[in-house]
Short mmCIF file of N, CA, C and O in Angstrom, two decimals:
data_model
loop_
_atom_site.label_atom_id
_atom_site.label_comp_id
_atom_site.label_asym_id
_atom_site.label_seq_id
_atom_site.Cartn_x
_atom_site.Cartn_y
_atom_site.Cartn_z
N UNK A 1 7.06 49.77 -12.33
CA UNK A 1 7.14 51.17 -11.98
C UNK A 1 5.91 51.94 -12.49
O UNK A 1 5.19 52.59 -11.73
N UNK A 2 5.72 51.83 -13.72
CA UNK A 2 4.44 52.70 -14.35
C UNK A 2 3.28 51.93 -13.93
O UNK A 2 2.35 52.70 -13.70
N UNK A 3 2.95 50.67 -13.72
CA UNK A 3 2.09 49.93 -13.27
C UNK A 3 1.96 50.04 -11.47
O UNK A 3 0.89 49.61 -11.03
N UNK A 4 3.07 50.64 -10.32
CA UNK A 4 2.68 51.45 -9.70
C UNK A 4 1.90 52.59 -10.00
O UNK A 4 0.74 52.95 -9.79
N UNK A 5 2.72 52.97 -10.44
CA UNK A 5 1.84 54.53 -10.34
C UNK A 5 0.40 55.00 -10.53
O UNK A 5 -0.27 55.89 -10.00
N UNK A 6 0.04 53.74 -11.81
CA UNK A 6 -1.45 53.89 -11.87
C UNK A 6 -2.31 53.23 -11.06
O UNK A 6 -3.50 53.44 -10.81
N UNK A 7 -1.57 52.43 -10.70
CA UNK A 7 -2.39 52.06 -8.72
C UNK A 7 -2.79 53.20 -8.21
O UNK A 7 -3.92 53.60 -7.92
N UNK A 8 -1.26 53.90 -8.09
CA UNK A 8 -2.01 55.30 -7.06
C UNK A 8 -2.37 56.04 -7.26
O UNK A 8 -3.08 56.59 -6.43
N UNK A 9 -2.09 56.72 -8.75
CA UNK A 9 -2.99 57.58 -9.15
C UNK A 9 -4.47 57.15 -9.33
O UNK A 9 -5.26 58.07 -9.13
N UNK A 10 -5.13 55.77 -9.70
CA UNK A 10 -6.25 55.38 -9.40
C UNK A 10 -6.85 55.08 -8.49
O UNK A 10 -7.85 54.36 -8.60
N UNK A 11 -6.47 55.50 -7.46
CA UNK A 11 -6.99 55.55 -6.08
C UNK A 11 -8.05 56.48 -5.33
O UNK A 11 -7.69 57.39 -4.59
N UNK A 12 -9.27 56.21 -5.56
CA UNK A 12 -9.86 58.16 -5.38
C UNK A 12 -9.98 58.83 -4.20
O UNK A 12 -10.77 59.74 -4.00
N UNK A 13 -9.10 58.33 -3.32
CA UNK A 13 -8.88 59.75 -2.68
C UNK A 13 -7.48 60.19 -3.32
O UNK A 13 -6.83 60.92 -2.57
N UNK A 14 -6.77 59.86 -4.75
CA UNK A 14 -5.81 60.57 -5.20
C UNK A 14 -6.56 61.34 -6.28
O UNK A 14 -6.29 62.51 -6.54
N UNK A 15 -7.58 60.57 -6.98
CA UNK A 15 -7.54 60.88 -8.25
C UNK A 15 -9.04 61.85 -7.71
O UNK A 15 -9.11 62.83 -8.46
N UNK A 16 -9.85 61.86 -6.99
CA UNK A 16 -11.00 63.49 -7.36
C UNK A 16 -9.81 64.27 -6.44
O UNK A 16 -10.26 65.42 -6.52
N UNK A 17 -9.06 64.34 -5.93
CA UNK A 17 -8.35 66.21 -5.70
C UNK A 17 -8.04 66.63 -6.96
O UNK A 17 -8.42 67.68 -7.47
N UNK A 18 -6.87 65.26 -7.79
CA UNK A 18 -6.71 65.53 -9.22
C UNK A 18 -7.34 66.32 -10.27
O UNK A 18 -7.00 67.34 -10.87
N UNK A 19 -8.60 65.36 -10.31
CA UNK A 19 -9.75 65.54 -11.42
C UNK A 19 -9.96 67.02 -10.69
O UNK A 19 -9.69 67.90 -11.50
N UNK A 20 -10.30 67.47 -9.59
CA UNK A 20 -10.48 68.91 -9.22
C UNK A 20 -9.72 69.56 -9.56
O UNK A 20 -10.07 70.15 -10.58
N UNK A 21 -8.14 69.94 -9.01
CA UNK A 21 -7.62 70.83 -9.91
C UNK A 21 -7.52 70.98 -11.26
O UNK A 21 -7.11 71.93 -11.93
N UNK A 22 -8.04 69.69 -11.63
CA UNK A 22 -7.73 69.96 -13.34
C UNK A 22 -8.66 70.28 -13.93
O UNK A 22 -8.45 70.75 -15.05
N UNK A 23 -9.69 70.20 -13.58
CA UNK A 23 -10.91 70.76 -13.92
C UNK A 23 -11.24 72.14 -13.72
O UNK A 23 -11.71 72.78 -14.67
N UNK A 24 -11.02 72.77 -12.36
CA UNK A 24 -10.74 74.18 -12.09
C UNK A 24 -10.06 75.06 -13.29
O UNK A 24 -10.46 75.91 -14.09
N UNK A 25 -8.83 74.43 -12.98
CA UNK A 25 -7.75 74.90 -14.02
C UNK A 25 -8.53 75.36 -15.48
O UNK A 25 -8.69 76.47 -15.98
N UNK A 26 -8.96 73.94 -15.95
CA UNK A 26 -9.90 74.17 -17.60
C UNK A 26 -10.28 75.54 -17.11
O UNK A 26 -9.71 76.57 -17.46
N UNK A 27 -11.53 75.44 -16.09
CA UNK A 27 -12.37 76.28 -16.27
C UNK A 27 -12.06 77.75 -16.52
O UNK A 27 -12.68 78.57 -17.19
N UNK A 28 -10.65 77.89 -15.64
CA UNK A 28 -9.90 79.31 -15.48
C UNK A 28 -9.76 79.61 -17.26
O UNK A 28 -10.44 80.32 -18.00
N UNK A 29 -8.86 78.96 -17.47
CA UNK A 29 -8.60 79.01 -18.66
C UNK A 29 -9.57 79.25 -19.89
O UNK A 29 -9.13 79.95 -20.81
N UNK A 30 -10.57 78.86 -19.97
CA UNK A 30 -11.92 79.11 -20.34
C UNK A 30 -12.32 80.49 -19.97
O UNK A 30 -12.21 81.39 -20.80
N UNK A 31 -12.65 80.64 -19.13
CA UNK A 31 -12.77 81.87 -18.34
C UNK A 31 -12.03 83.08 -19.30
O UNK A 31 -12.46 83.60 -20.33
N UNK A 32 -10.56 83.37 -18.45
CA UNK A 32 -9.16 83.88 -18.92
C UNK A 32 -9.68 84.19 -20.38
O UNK A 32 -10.16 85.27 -20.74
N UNK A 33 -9.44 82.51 -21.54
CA UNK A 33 -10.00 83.06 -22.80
C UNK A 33 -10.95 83.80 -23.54
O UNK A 33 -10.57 84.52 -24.46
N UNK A 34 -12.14 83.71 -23.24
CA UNK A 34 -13.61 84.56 -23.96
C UNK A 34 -13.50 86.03 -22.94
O UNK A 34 -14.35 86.84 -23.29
N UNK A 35 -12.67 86.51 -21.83
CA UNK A 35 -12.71 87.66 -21.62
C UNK A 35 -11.34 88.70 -21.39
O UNK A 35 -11.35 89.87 -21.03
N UNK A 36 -10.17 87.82 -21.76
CA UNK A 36 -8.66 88.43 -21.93
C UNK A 36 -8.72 89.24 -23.16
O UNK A 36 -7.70 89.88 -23.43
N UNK A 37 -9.74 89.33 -23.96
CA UNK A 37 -9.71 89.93 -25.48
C UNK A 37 -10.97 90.98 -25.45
O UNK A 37 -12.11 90.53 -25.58
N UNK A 38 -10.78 92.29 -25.28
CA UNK A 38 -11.77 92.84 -25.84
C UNK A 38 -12.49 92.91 -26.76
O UNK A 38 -13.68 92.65 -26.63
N UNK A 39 -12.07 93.20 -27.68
CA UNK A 39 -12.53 92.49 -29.33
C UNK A 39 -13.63 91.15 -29.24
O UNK A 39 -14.75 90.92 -29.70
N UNK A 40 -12.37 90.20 -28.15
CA UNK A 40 -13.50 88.73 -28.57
C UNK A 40 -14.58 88.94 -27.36
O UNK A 40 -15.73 88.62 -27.63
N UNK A 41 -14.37 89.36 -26.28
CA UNK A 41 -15.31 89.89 -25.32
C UNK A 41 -16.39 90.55 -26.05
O UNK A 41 -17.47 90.03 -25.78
N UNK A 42 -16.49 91.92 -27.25
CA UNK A 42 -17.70 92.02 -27.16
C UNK A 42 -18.47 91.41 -28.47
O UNK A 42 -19.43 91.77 -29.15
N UNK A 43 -17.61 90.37 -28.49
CA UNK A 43 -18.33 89.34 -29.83
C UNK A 43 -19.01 88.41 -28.83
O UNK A 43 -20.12 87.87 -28.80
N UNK A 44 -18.10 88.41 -28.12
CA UNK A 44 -18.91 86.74 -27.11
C UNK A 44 -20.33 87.11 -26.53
O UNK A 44 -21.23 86.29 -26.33
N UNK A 45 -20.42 88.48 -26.29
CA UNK A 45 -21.47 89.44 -25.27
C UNK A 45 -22.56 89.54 -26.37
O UNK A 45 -23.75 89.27 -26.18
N UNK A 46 -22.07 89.93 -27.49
CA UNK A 46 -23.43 89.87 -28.27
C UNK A 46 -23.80 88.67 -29.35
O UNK A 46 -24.47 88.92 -30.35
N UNK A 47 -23.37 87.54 -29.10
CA UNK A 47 -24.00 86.02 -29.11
C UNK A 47 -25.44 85.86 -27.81
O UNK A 47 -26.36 85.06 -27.95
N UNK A 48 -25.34 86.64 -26.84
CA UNK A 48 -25.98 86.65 -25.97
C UNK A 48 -27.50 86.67 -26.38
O UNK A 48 -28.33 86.11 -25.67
N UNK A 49 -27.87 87.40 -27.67
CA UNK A 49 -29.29 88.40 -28.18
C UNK A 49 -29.87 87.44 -29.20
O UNK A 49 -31.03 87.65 -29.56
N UNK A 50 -28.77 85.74 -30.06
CA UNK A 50 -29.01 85.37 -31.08
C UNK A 50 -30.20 84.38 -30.70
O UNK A 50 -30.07 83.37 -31.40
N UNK A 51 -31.08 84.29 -30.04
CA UNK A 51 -32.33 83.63 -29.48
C UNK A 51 -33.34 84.39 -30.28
O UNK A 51 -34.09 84.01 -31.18
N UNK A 52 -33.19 85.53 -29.75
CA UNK A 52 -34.28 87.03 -29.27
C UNK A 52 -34.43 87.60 -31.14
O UNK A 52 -35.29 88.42 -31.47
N UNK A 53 -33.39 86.95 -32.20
CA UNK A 53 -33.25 87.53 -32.98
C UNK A 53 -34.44 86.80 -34.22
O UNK A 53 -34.87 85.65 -34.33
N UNK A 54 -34.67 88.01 -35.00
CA UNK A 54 -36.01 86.71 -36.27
C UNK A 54 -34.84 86.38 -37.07
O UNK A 54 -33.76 86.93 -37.27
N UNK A 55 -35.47 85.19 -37.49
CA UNK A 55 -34.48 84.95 -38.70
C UNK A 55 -34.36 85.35 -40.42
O UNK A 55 -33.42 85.26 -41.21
N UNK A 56 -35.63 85.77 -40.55
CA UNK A 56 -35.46 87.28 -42.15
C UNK A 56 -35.03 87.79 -41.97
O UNK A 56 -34.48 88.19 -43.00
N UNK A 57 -34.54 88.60 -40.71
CA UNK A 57 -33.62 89.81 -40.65
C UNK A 57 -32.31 89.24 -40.96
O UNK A 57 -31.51 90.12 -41.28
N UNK A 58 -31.90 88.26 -40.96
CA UNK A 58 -30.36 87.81 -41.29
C UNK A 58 -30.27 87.25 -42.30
O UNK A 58 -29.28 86.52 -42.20
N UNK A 59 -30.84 87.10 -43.51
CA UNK A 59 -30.81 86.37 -44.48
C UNK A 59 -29.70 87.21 -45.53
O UNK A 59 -30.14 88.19 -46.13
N UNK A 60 -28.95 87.00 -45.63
CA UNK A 60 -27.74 88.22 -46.94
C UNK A 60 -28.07 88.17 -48.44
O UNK A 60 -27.61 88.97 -49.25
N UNK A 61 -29.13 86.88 -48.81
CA UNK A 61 -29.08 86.98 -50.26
C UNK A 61 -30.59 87.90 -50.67
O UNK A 61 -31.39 88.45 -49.91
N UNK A 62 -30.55 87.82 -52.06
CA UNK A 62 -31.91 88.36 -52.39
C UNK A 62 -32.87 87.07 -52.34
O UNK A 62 -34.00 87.10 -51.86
N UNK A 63 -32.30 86.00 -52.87
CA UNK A 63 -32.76 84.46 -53.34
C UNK A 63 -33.22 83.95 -52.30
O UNK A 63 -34.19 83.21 -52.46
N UNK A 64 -32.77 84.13 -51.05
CA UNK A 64 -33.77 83.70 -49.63
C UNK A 64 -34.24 84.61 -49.25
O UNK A 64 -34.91 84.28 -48.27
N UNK A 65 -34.34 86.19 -49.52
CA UNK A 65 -35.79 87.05 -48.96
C UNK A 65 -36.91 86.49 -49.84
O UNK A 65 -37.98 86.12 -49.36
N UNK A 66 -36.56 86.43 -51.41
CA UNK A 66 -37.78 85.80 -51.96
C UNK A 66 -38.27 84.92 -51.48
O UNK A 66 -39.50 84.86 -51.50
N UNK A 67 -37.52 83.92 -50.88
CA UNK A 67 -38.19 81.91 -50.25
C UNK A 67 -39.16 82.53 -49.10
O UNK A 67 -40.37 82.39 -48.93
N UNK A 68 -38.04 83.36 -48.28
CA UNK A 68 -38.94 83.77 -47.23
C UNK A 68 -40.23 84.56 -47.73
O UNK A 68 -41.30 83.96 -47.58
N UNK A 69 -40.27 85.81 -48.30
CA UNK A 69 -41.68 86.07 -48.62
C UNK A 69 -42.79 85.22 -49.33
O UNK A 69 -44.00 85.24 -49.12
N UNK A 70 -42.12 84.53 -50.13
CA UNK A 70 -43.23 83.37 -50.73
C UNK A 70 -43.42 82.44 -49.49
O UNK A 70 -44.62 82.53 -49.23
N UNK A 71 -43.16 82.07 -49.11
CA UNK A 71 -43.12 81.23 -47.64
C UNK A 71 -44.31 82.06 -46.55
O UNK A 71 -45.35 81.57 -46.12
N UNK A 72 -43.94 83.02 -46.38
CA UNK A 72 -45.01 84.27 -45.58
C UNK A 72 -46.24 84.45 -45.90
O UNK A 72 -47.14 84.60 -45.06
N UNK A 73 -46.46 84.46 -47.60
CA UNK A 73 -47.41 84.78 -47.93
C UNK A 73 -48.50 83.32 -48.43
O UNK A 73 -49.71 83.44 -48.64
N UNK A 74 -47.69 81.99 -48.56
CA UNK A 74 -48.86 81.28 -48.49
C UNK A 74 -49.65 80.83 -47.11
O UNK A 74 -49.09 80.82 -46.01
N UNK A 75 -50.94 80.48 -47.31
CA UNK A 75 -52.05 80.40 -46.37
C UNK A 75 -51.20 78.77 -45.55
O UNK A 75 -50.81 77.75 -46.11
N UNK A 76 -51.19 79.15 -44.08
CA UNK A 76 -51.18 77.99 -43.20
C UNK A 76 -52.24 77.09 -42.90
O UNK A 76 -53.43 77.38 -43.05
N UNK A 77 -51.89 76.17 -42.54
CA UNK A 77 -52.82 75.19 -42.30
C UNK A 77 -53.22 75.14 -40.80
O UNK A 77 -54.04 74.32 -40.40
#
């Protein structure tokens, strides 16, 4: 019986309609999630800028502005 079934469900003209709706589906759902939440909507929206951003400006301690300015200020090669 179960050794039918995976005959036919392994059959691909059964199994890509399958794999399609179920894949769709994810995607909805995906979708649905990062924009059903305002809150997480405009967190997700401004991940968008973290390329564009330097990275001294985000540093929170004092102990890595120092690395970074000592870092800045020796001569490159």
């Amino acid at each position: 019986m179960i050794s039918a079934f995976f005959d036919w469900i392994g059959r691909p003209e059964i199994a890509k309609p399958i794999e399609l709706v179920l894949l769709f589906s994810i995607f909805i759902i995906v979708v649905f999630y990062a924009y059903a939440s305002r809150k997480r909507s405009k967190r997700l929206e401004s991940y968008k800028d973290i390329p564009f951003l330097d990275d001294h400006d985000h540093i929170p301690t004092d102990a890595k502005n120092k690395q970074v300015n000592k870092n800045e200020s020796e001569p490159r090669n």
